[in-house]
Amino acid sequence: MSQSPAFVLNVLETPEDPEGQEPSPYDESEVHDSFHQLIQEQSRWVAQEGLELQQRQPETGALGASGSDHENLPGPEGAPVYSMATLRILASMPSRTIGRSRGAIISQYYSRTMKLRRRAGRPQLRDMGRSARPSLRLYDLELDSAVLEEEEKRGLLVKELQGLTAAQRDHMLRGMPLSLAEKRCLREESRPLRGKQRAQRRHGLLSCCDQLRDSCVLASHNLGLALLSGLQALMPWRYALKRIGGRFGSSVLSYFLFLKTLLAFNALLLLPLLAFIVGVQAAFPPAPGGPVPAFTGLELLTGGGHFTHSVMYYGYYSNATLNQPCASPPNGSQCPPEAGSLPYNMPLAYLFTLGAALFITCITLVYSMSRSFGESYRVGSASGVHAITVFCSWDYKVTQRWATRLQHDNIRTQLKELLAEGQLRQRPQSACGRLRRAAVLGIVWLLCLGTTLGCTLAVYTFSERMIESPVSAEREAVLLLLPLVVCLLNLGAPYLFRILATLERHDSPVLEVYVAICRNLILKMVTLGILCYHWLGRRVGTLKDQCWENFVGQELYRLMVMDFIFTLLDTLLGELVWRLFSEKQLKRKGKPEFDIAGNVLELIYGQTLTWLGVLFSPLLPAMQIVKLLLLFYIKKASLMANCQAPRRPWKASHMSTVFVSLLCFPSFLGAAVFLCYAIWQVKPSSICGPFRTLDTMYEAGKVWVRHLEKAGPRVSWLPWVHRYLVEDTFPIYLVSALLLAVIYLNIQVVKGQRKVICLLKEQISNEGEDKIFLINKLQRVYEKKERSRAGRTEEAVTPPALFTDWDAQ
């Protein structure tokens, strides 16, 4: 054990000695200086204004012969017993000061206004005593109730407030820890004369014009507040997220928060596409290449028919600068470049807008993942989380009954999650138990991977059959078979995974959710990989005389629509029907739990479809936004009516980070690879789209650079920018390295936060030990002083005859 630093603490022998002051034992810190000053103040035996500690249950016989107030006081069992003077010092410590009286607050802010105005002629209240309420047992507080003195302080404070400006006065009053009534009275009393007269004039008779003007202003203000509240009510995360978090916990809430994040990503992707591609092409529509079929309603499922001749798909967009609709030759649909006079190159705008939108999405994803990682893995003090949740979570501004009930449920759910998290411990197992568990895990994983392989082979076989048997335009409904098979496999395989997961019996529900997410993710990503090969590897060759880009866009549209339909069926059959069946037939009161892993993977799967199809259908993000909004309300209604809270509550502290990471790396990265391959390697269709005359979509940039080189020296810097920033691969690697560096630096920052928090905890522990050492040292000094005073008193009262008789004997 390290030796404590030695120092000498001199305590005054008599109250008349105010000059004997010792320097602080820790001169290097202001905290120790203030502590030493408190000791010196309370060791002067002068009656101070403020608090006086009074004993509730005085013990007879505890006083010494001298009757001084250094007696020992009763304390809890096992706790050290300190004298009255030591307890008085403890009461004056800043950590023991809980509340302050109104007079002390007024005095403090009077001193602040004095310093603010810097008037030397004002009387200074330096002799005011402290007012504190120490958290000590068996003692009461006795505050100074001098009303006249408090009124004098109040009058001085009002005079000082009157000398301040309006902004300074409002800022000072806003910062005072007083009630609203006290602040209102001080504001009215400190208001200047002109302001009072103006306020009195307001309460007088007003003219008709003034009344009409005030009524119009008040009506417009109320209308604005009503519109603002209406807009806030339209937001799906306004009040529902609080209800979900309070009733079902943070694990279920993480799904809806992730859905909200996806809404933001799709809105960010859709805005530039609407502004620079869809909106511009809708303002300058191309000449129709043939008769436009009528709308029959089947297009809502198949995505073909009337939708093919709209801004919905790639093939509708022009391949020249936009002007009047050009008259295309009868044998082809090419527009001559000189036909347009508006300097807006549609192929270039299509390519660069899509690239910029995806780049912004990538930056936002990386930033969100980095920020979520920093927030989720920030290390705090876990020892006092339960106490903080119990004593500091309630919001005393809540007055309505429904808000009180909501906050009550939220705090209760948080306590359940914290207690469940603390009780999760790995149970010790024998060698045979561990071997048996490893064998079960291996068998379950083999069965899950075999199921995934079988689903993949089924999708590949069915896609090949679809290529061998081409579908005519009159039988577009047959095109729904492939999306139907894919959605059936994506719906049935996760149920099989859940049945197999019951054999594993994971101790941690968090680990169970992560394993389910991993298995479903493997299934969906492999299926999408097979579909991407089917579209770019097989369909491009078989659709040479057709617009294969429109076909790919329609396939992705059909997959998105069928995925939404099967999600609704899963919600209806898997939650509503199962709840009714269990209640009516099985006579069970328990409701099904919300499948977090399956629902989250459905969101990631739908977002991946959107990113895959944004090149071939620029309005897919708009459809995804509508789909997410409908899913929010449907899932929320089903959750409230058909589901129950998790039987094993757990705190989802890292779920948002995991979801955003899965959205970034497997989903967005795979979609980016697919789009880059389609832009750089695949030959566009020769009869449709903005790149119909080019070998690859990427050549639109090269054509633009060649036109710029012929334009003159004024725009010579643009070809240089394209050559060194777009064609060169070095900037791409540089941006990728920067993104990885941002993630790495954020991880290092979190590690640094962990180290700093550990050091701060150690420093707090050392500060507590220092205080205990000082208190014990002070107690020993007082005990020594008491013994010496008792000895001197005993010598003074002993008669000299006793010593004479003793010497004679």
Short mmCIF file of C-alpha atoms in Angstrom, two decimals, residues 384-795:
data_model
loop_
_atom_site.label_atom_id
_atom_site.label_comp_id
_atom_site.label_asym_id
_atom_site.label_seq_id
_atom_site.Cartn_x
_atom_site.Cartn_y
_atom_site.Cartn_z
CA GLY A 384 -24.38 3.65 -11.42
CA VAL A 385 -26.64 3.20 -14.43
CA HIS A 386 -29.41 1.61 -12.39
CA ALA A 387 -29.41 4.37 -9.80
CA ILE A 388 -29.34 7.07 -12.50
CA THR A 389 -32.29 5.41 -14.27
CA VAL A 390 -34.29 5.19 -11.03
CA PHE A 391 -33.61 8.64 -9.61
CA CYS A 392 -32.81 10.84 -12.64
CA SER A 393 -35.00 9.57 -15.49
CA TRP A 394 -38.29 11.17 -14.58
CA ASP A 395 -39.26 14.37 -16.35
CA TYR A 396 -41.14 16.55 -13.88
CA LYS A 397 -42.44 18.80 -16.65
CA VAL A 398 -44.80 16.05 -17.76
CA THR A 399 -48.35 16.82 -16.61
CA GLN A 400 -50.71 14.94 -18.95
CA ARG A 401 -51.91 11.49 -18.00
CA TRP A 402 -50.96 9.75 -21.27
CA ALA A 403 -47.47 11.28 -21.23
CA THR A 404 -47.00 10.20 -17.61
CA ARG A 405 -48.05 6.66 -18.47
CA LEU A 406 -45.73 6.61 -21.46
CA GLN A 407 -42.75 7.78 -19.45
CA HIS A 408 -43.56 5.28 -16.71
CA ASP A 409 -43.54 2.41 -19.24
CA ASN A 410 -40.33 3.68 -20.80
CA ILE A 411 -38.46 3.76 -17.47
CA ARG A 412 -39.81 0.36 -16.49
CA THR A 413 -38.65 -1.16 -19.79
CA GLN A 414 -35.22 0.41 -19.39
CA LEU A 415 -34.86 -1.11 -15.93
CA LYS A 416 -35.88 -4.52 -17.27
CA GLU A 417 -33.25 -4.30 -20.01
CA LEU A 418 -30.55 -3.19 -17.58
CA LEU A 419 -31.34 -5.97 -15.13
CA ALA A 420 -31.48 -8.56 -17.91
CA GLU A 421 -28.16 -7.34 -19.28
CA GLY A 422 -26.57 -7.67 -15.86
CA GLN A 423 -27.92 -11.20 -15.37
CA LEU A 424 -26.53 -12.54 -18.66
CA ARG A 425 -23.70 -14.77 -17.57
CA GLN A 426 -22.18 -17.78 -19.27
CA ARG A 427 -23.16 -20.85 -17.32
CA PRO A 428 -20.25 -23.22 -16.70
CA GLN A 429 -20.42 -26.39 -18.75
CA SER A 430 -18.50 -29.57 -18.68
CA ALA A 431 -16.33 -30.85 -21.51
CA CYS A 432 -19.08 -33.19 -22.73
CA GLY A 433 -21.62 -30.34 -22.62
CA ARG A 434 -19.39 -28.07 -24.67
CA LEU A 435 -18.72 -30.84 -27.18
CA ARG A 436 -22.44 -31.57 -27.48
CA ARG A 437 -23.19 -27.86 -27.96
CA ALA A 438 -20.51 -27.52 -30.67
CA ALA A 439 -21.94 -30.52 -32.49
CA VAL A 440 -25.47 -29.06 -32.38
CA LEU A 441 -24.22 -25.71 -33.67
CA GLY A 442 -22.33 -27.40 -36.52
CA ILE A 443 -25.34 -29.47 -37.56
CA VAL A 444 -27.67 -26.45 -37.48
CA TRP A 445 -25.28 -24.34 -39.54
CA LEU A 446 -24.87 -27.14 -42.11
CA LEU A 447 -28.64 -27.42 -42.44
CA CYS A 448 -29.01 -23.65 -42.84
CA LEU A 449 -26.27 -23.46 -45.46
CA GLY A 450 -27.80 -26.43 -47.28
CA THR A 451 -31.16 -24.65 -47.32
CA THR A 452 -29.50 -21.56 -48.73
CA LEU A 453 -27.79 -23.61 -51.42
CA GLY A 454 -31.07 -25.28 -52.37
CA CYS A 455 -32.84 -21.90 -52.65
CA THR A 456 -30.04 -20.59 -54.83
CA LEU A 457 -30.23 -23.56 -57.18
CA ALA A 458 -34.00 -23.17 -57.39
CA VAL A 459 -33.72 -19.50 -58.36
CA TYR A 460 -31.01 -20.25 -60.94
CA THR A 461 -32.98 -23.11 -62.51
CA PHE A 462 -36.19 -21.12 -62.73
CA SER A 463 -34.41 -18.10 -64.24
CA GLU A 464 -32.91 -20.34 -66.94
CA ARG A 465 -36.35 -21.71 -67.71
CA MET A 466 -37.64 -18.17 -68.09
CA ILE A 467 -34.90 -17.43 -70.64
CA GLU A 468 -35.66 -20.56 -72.66
CA SER A 469 -39.37 -19.74 -72.91
CA PRO A 470 -39.72 -16.10 -73.96
CA VAL A 471 -42.88 -14.26 -72.94
CA SER A 472 -44.90 -12.16 -75.36
CA ALA A 473 -46.29 -8.74 -74.56
CA GLU A 474 -49.80 -10.15 -74.17
CA ARG A 475 -48.64 -12.48 -71.38
CA GLU A 476 -46.88 -10.05 -69.12
CA ALA A 477 -48.47 -11.64 -66.05
CA VAL A 478 -46.18 -14.67 -66.54
CA LEU A 479 -43.23 -12.42 -65.74
CA LEU A 480 -44.43 -12.37 -62.12
CA LEU A 481 -43.43 -16.03 -61.69
CA LEU A 482 -39.75 -15.40 -61.06
CA PRO A 483 -40.36 -12.68 -58.42
CA LEU A 484 -43.02 -14.94 -56.91
CA VAL A 485 -40.57 -17.84 -56.53
CA VAL A 486 -37.87 -15.56 -55.09
CA CYS A 487 -40.24 -14.05 -52.53
CA LEU A 488 -41.61 -17.46 -51.52
CA LEU A 489 -38.10 -18.71 -50.83
CA ASN A 490 -37.20 -15.54 -48.94
CA LEU A 491 -40.31 -15.95 -46.81
CA GLY A 492 -40.15 -19.69 -46.13
CA ALA A 493 -36.42 -20.13 -45.49
CA PRO A 494 -36.26 -17.71 -42.49
CA TYR A 495 -39.05 -19.71 -40.76
CA LEU A 496 -36.97 -22.85 -41.19
CA PHE A 497 -33.98 -21.00 -39.77
CA ARG A 498 -36.04 -19.99 -36.72
CA ILE A 499 -37.11 -23.59 -36.12
CA LEU A 500 -33.52 -24.77 -36.33
CA ALA A 501 -32.39 -21.94 -34.03
CA THR A 502 -34.53 -23.38 -31.21
CA LEU A 503 -32.13 -26.32 -31.08
CA GLU A 504 -29.17 -24.06 -30.35
CA ARG A 505 -30.58 -22.50 -27.14
CA HIS A 506 -28.41 -19.43 -27.01
CA ASP A 507 -28.03 -17.86 -23.59
CA SER A 508 -27.94 -14.34 -24.99
CA PRO A 509 -30.91 -13.04 -27.03
CA VAL A 510 -28.55 -10.56 -28.70
CA LEU A 511 -26.42 -13.40 -30.03
CA GLU A 512 -29.56 -15.17 -31.23
CA VAL A 513 -30.62 -12.09 -33.22
CA TYR A 514 -27.15 -11.67 -34.73
CA VAL A 515 -27.03 -15.32 -35.84
CA ALA A 516 -30.47 -15.02 -37.46
CA ILE A 517 -29.40 -11.84 -39.26
CA CYS A 518 -26.26 -13.54 -40.55
CA ARG A 519 -28.17 -16.53 -41.96
CA ASN A 520 -30.90 -14.45 -43.60
CA LEU A 521 -28.29 -12.08 -45.01
CA ILE A 522 -26.39 -14.93 -46.65
CA LEU A 523 -29.61 -16.21 -48.22
CA LYS A 524 -30.72 -12.86 -49.63
CA MET A 525 -27.30 -11.75 -50.88
CA VAL A 526 -26.68 -15.04 -52.70
CA THR A 527 -30.13 -14.86 -54.28
CA LEU A 528 -29.52 -11.30 -55.46
CA GLY A 529 -26.14 -12.35 -56.85
CA ILE A 530 -27.83 -15.04 -58.96
CA LEU A 531 -30.39 -12.50 -60.20
CA CYS A 532 -27.68 -9.98 -61.13
CA TYR A 533 -25.91 -12.66 -63.17
CA HIS A 534 -29.25 -13.51 -64.78
CA TRP A 535 -29.85 -9.88 -65.79
CA LEU A 536 -26.42 -8.75 -66.99
CA GLY A 537 -24.94 -12.08 -68.00
CA ARG A 538 -27.89 -13.79 -69.69
CA ARG A 539 -30.64 -11.31 -70.49
CA VAL A 540 -28.40 -8.80 -72.26
CA GLY A 541 -27.51 -11.43 -74.86
CA THR A 542 -31.07 -12.66 -75.40
CA LEU A 543 -32.62 -9.15 -75.65
CA LYS A 544 -30.36 -7.70 -78.37
CA ASP A 545 -33.20 -6.20 -80.41
CA GLN A 546 -35.09 -4.95 -77.36
CA CYS A 547 -34.46 -2.46 -74.60
CA TRP A 548 -32.87 -4.71 -72.00
CA GLU A 549 -32.47 -1.80 -69.57
CA ASN A 550 -36.26 -1.46 -69.39
CA PHE A 551 -36.56 -5.19 -68.76
CA VAL A 552 -34.09 -5.05 -65.86
CA GLY A 553 -35.88 -2.04 -64.40
CA GLN A 554 -39.24 -3.87 -64.67
CA GLU A 555 -37.79 -6.96 -63.03
CA LEU A 556 -36.60 -4.91 -60.07
CA TYR A 557 -39.97 -3.17 -59.92
CA ARG A 558 -41.75 -6.53 -59.81
CA LEU A 559 -39.42 -7.80 -57.11
CA MET A 560 -40.08 -4.72 -55.00
CA VAL A 561 -43.86 -4.99 -55.40
CA MET A 562 -43.91 -8.72 -54.64
CA ASP A 563 -41.66 -8.22 -51.65
CA PHE A 564 -44.09 -5.64 -50.27
CA ILE A 565 -47.06 -7.96 -50.85
CA PHE A 566 -45.34 -10.88 -49.13
CA THR A 567 -44.36 -8.64 -46.23
CA LEU A 568 -48.03 -7.77 -45.77
CA LEU A 569 -48.96 -11.47 -45.94
CA ASP A 570 -46.30 -12.31 -43.41
CA THR A 571 -47.65 -9.62 -41.10
CA LEU A 572 -51.20 -10.87 -41.56
CA LEU A 573 -50.54 -14.62 -41.32
CA GLY A 574 -47.53 -14.67 -39.07
CA GLU A 575 -48.82 -12.20 -36.46
CA LEU A 576 -52.57 -11.60 -36.69
CA VAL A 577 -53.77 -15.10 -37.68
CA TRP A 578 -51.31 -16.77 -35.32
CA ARG A 579 -52.49 -14.60 -32.43
CA LEU A 580 -56.13 -15.40 -33.12
CA PHE A 581 -55.37 -19.12 -33.50
CA SER A 582 -53.41 -19.28 -30.26
CA GLU A 583 -56.12 -17.41 -28.35
CA LYS A 584 -59.14 -19.26 -29.77
CA GLN A 585 -57.85 -22.79 -30.38
CA LEU A 586 -54.76 -23.24 -28.22
CA LYS A 587 -56.20 -21.13 -25.38
CA ARG A 588 -52.91 -19.34 -24.87
CA LYS A 589 -52.65 -15.80 -23.64
CA GLY A 590 -49.19 -15.20 -25.01
CA LYS A 591 -48.81 -13.27 -28.25
CA PRO A 592 -46.02 -13.81 -30.81
CA GLU A 593 -42.84 -11.78 -30.51
CA PHE A 594 -41.71 -9.31 -33.12
CA ASP A 595 -39.12 -10.88 -35.44
CA ILE A 596 -36.40 -8.24 -35.44
CA ALA A 597 -33.91 -10.12 -37.60
CA GLY A 598 -36.36 -11.05 -40.37
CA ASN A 599 -37.96 -7.60 -40.56
CA VAL A 600 -34.63 -5.78 -40.60
CA LEU A 601 -33.32 -8.03 -43.37
CA GLU A 602 -36.48 -7.30 -45.36
CA LEU A 603 -35.68 -3.59 -45.12
CA ILE A 604 -32.08 -4.13 -46.23
CA TYR A 605 -33.24 -6.37 -49.08
CA GLY A 606 -35.71 -3.76 -50.33
CA GLN A 607 -33.13 -1.00 -50.13
CA THR A 608 -30.67 -3.13 -52.09
CA LEU A 609 -33.27 -3.58 -54.82
CA THR A 610 -33.69 0.19 -54.94
CA TRP A 611 -29.97 0.84 -55.35
CA LEU A 612 -29.68 -1.90 -57.99
CA GLY A 613 -32.48 -0.44 -60.08
CA VAL A 614 -31.86 3.30 -59.78
CA LEU A 615 -29.89 3.26 -63.05
CA PHE A 616 -32.69 1.56 -64.98
CA SER A 617 -35.64 3.17 -63.17
CA PRO A 618 -34.88 6.60 -61.65
CA LEU A 619 -38.22 6.69 -59.78
CA LEU A 620 -37.58 3.54 -57.74
CA PRO A 621 -36.47 5.63 -54.69
CA ALA A 622 -39.88 7.34 -54.74
CA MET A 623 -41.58 3.93 -54.69
CA GLN A 624 -39.32 2.86 -51.86
CA ILE A 625 -40.32 5.93 -49.83
CA VAL A 626 -44.03 5.14 -50.28
CA LYS A 627 -43.38 1.51 -49.40
CA LEU A 628 -41.47 2.43 -46.21
CA LEU A 629 -44.18 4.83 -45.07
CA LEU A 630 -46.85 2.15 -45.53
CA LEU A 631 -44.66 -0.41 -43.79
CA PHE A 632 -44.21 1.91 -40.84
CA TYR A 633 -47.92 2.30 -40.18
CA ILE A 634 -48.75 -1.35 -40.91
CA LYS A 635 -45.96 -2.72 -38.75
CA LYS A 636 -46.77 -0.31 -35.94
CA ALA A 637 -50.46 -1.26 -35.93
CA SER A 638 -49.64 -4.99 -36.04
CA LEU A 639 -47.03 -4.61 -33.31
CA MET A 640 -49.44 -2.85 -30.96
CA ALA A 641 -52.29 -5.29 -31.58
CA ASN A 642 -50.68 -8.68 -32.22
CA CYS A 643 -47.23 -8.76 -30.60
CA GLN A 644 -45.89 -8.76 -27.09
CA ALA A 645 -42.66 -7.51 -25.57
CA PRO A 646 -39.69 -9.90 -25.72
CA ARG A 647 -39.85 -12.55 -23.02
CA ARG A 648 -36.16 -12.07 -22.44
CA PRO A 649 -35.61 -8.30 -22.54
CA TRP A 650 -32.24 -7.11 -23.76
CA LYS A 651 -30.67 -3.75 -24.40
CA ALA A 652 -30.01 -3.03 -28.09
CA SER A 653 -27.03 -0.76 -27.54
CA HIS A 654 -25.22 -1.71 -30.76
CA MET A 655 -28.08 -2.69 -33.05
CA SER A 656 -28.21 0.58 -34.98
CA THR A 657 -24.49 0.32 -35.71
CA VAL A 658 -24.87 -3.26 -36.94
CA PHE A 659 -27.82 -2.36 -39.19
CA VAL A 660 -26.05 0.62 -40.78
CA SER A 661 -22.90 -1.45 -41.26
CA LEU A 662 -24.85 -4.19 -43.05
CA LEU A 663 -26.54 -1.55 -45.17
CA CYS A 664 -23.17 -0.06 -46.11
CA PHE A 665 -20.94 -3.01 -46.85
CA PRO A 666 -22.94 -5.94 -48.26
CA SER A 667 -25.86 -3.91 -49.60
CA PHE A 668 -24.52 -0.64 -50.96
CA LEU A 669 -21.13 -2.06 -51.91
CA GLY A 670 -22.73 -4.90 -53.89
CA ALA A 671 -25.11 -2.51 -55.65
CA ALA A 672 -22.21 -0.17 -56.48
CA VAL A 673 -20.23 -3.05 -58.03
CA PHE A 674 -23.27 -4.07 -60.11
CA LEU A 675 -23.85 -0.50 -61.37
CA CYS A 676 -20.18 0.10 -62.13
CA TYR A 677 -20.05 -3.09 -64.18
CA ALA A 678 -23.18 -2.05 -66.09
CA ILE A 679 -21.74 1.42 -66.80
CA TRP A 680 -18.19 0.45 -67.73
CA GLN A 681 -18.56 -2.97 -69.39
CA VAL A 682 -22.04 -3.67 -70.75
CA LYS A 683 -23.08 -2.29 -74.15
CA PRO A 684 -26.27 -0.19 -73.96
CA SER A 685 -29.30 -0.88 -76.13
CA SER A 686 -29.23 0.69 -79.59
CA ILE A 687 -32.93 1.57 -79.72
CA CYS A 688 -33.64 3.29 -76.39
CA GLY A 689 -32.13 5.35 -73.65
CA PRO A 690 -29.69 8.27 -73.48
CA PHE A 691 -26.66 6.07 -74.34
CA ARG A 692 -28.09 4.32 -77.42
CA THR A 693 -25.29 5.42 -79.80
CA LEU A 694 -22.38 4.52 -77.51
CA ASP A 695 -20.46 1.34 -76.84
CA THR A 696 -20.65 1.85 -73.08
CA MET A 697 -22.45 4.32 -70.84
CA TYR A 698 -19.11 5.65 -69.64
CA GLU A 699 -18.26 6.93 -73.16
CA ALA A 700 -20.75 9.80 -72.67
CA GLY A 701 -18.11 11.56 -70.60
CA LYS A 702 -15.45 11.08 -73.26
CA VAL A 703 -17.73 12.45 -75.97
CA TRP A 704 -18.42 15.48 -73.86
CA VAL A 705 -14.68 16.04 -73.31
CA ARG A 706 -14.04 15.92 -77.06
CA HIS A 707 -16.72 18.57 -77.62
CA LEU A 708 -15.19 20.74 -74.91
CA GLU A 709 -11.74 20.51 -76.46
CA LYS A 710 -13.16 21.95 -79.69
CA ALA A 711 -15.12 24.67 -77.89
CA GLY A 712 -12.16 26.93 -77.18
CA PRO A 713 -9.65 27.83 -74.47
CA ARG A 714 -12.29 29.21 -72.08
CA VAL A 715 -13.41 25.73 -71.05
CA SER A 716 -10.08 23.98 -71.44
CA TRP A 717 -9.92 23.28 -67.71
CA LEU A 718 -13.01 21.02 -67.84
CA PRO A 719 -11.33 18.33 -70.03
CA TRP A 720 -8.38 18.41 -67.64
CA VAL A 721 -10.72 17.87 -64.67
CA HIS A 722 -12.43 14.98 -66.43
CA ARG A 723 -9.17 13.38 -67.50
CA TYR A 724 -7.45 13.49 -64.08
CA LEU A 725 -10.41 13.22 -61.71
CA VAL A 726 -12.88 10.97 -63.55
CA GLU A 727 -10.95 8.82 -66.00
CA ASP A 728 -7.98 8.33 -63.73
CA THR A 729 -8.54 5.64 -61.09
CA PHE A 730 -6.23 7.26 -58.57
CA PRO A 731 -8.91 9.67 -57.16
CA ILE A 732 -11.23 6.72 -56.61
CA TYR A 733 -8.58 4.91 -54.60
CA LEU A 734 -7.82 8.15 -52.76
CA VAL A 735 -11.46 8.70 -51.79
CA SER A 736 -11.75 5.07 -50.69
CA ALA A 737 -8.62 5.44 -48.59
CA LEU A 738 -10.00 8.62 -47.03
CA LEU A 739 -13.27 6.91 -46.13
CA LEU A 740 -11.43 4.01 -44.56
CA ALA A 741 -9.21 6.48 -42.71
CA VAL A 742 -12.28 8.25 -41.31
CA ILE A 743 -13.64 4.96 -40.01
CA TYR A 744 -10.27 4.00 -38.55
CA LEU A 745 -9.83 7.38 -36.87
CA ASN A 746 -13.28 7.15 -35.36
CA ILE A 747 -12.43 3.73 -33.96
CA GLN A 748 -9.24 5.15 -32.49
CA VAL A 749 -11.18 8.06 -31.00
CA VAL A 750 -13.49 5.61 -29.28
CA LYS A 751 -10.50 3.70 -27.93
CA GLY A 752 -9.06 6.97 -26.68
CA GLN A 753 -12.37 7.76 -24.98
CA ARG A 754 -12.21 4.42 -23.24
CA LYS A 755 -8.73 5.12 -21.93
CA VAL A 756 -9.68 8.63 -20.80
CA ILE A 757 -12.76 7.32 -19.01
CA CYS A 758 -10.67 4.70 -17.23
CA LEU A 759 -8.21 7.38 -16.14
CA LEU A 760 -11.01 9.62 -14.93
CA LYS A 761 -12.52 6.78 -12.92
CA GLU A 762 -9.16 6.13 -11.33
CA GLN A 763 -8.74 9.82 -10.58
CA ILE A 764 -12.19 10.01 -8.96
CA SER A 765 -11.30 7.02 -6.82
CA ASN A 766 -8.06 8.68 -5.77
CA GLU A 767 -9.89 11.92 -4.94
CA GLY A 768 -12.26 9.99 -2.69
CA GLU A 769 -9.36 8.34 -0.91
CA ASP A 770 -7.74 11.75 -0.41
CA LYS A 771 -10.92 13.12 1.16
CA ILE A 772 -11.19 10.11 3.47
CA PHE A 773 -7.56 10.59 4.46
CA LEU A 774 -8.11 14.28 5.23
CA ILE A 775 -11.25 13.58 7.25
CA ASN A 776 -9.52 10.89 9.30
CA LYS A 777 -6.55 13.16 9.87
CA LEU A 778 -8.85 15.96 10.99
CA GLN A 779 -10.74 13.61 13.31
CA ARG A 780 -7.51 12.47 15.00
CA VAL A 781 -6.43 16.08 15.48
CA TYR A 782 -9.74 16.96 17.13
CA GLU A 783 -9.60 13.86 19.36
CA LYS A 784 -6.08 14.76 20.42
CA LYS A 785 -7.16 18.32 21.17
CA GLU A 786 -10.14 17.08 23.18
CA ARG A 787 -7.97 14.76 25.24
CA SER A 788 -5.48 17.50 25.99
CA ARG A 789 -8.28 19.90 26.98
CA ALA A 790 -9.84 17.23 29.25
CA GLY A 791 -6.44 16.62 30.88
CA ARG A 792 -5.93 20.31 31.58
CA THR A 793 -9.41 20.55 33.04
CA GLU A 794 -8.77 17.56 35.31
CA GLU A 795 -5.49 19.06 36.54
#
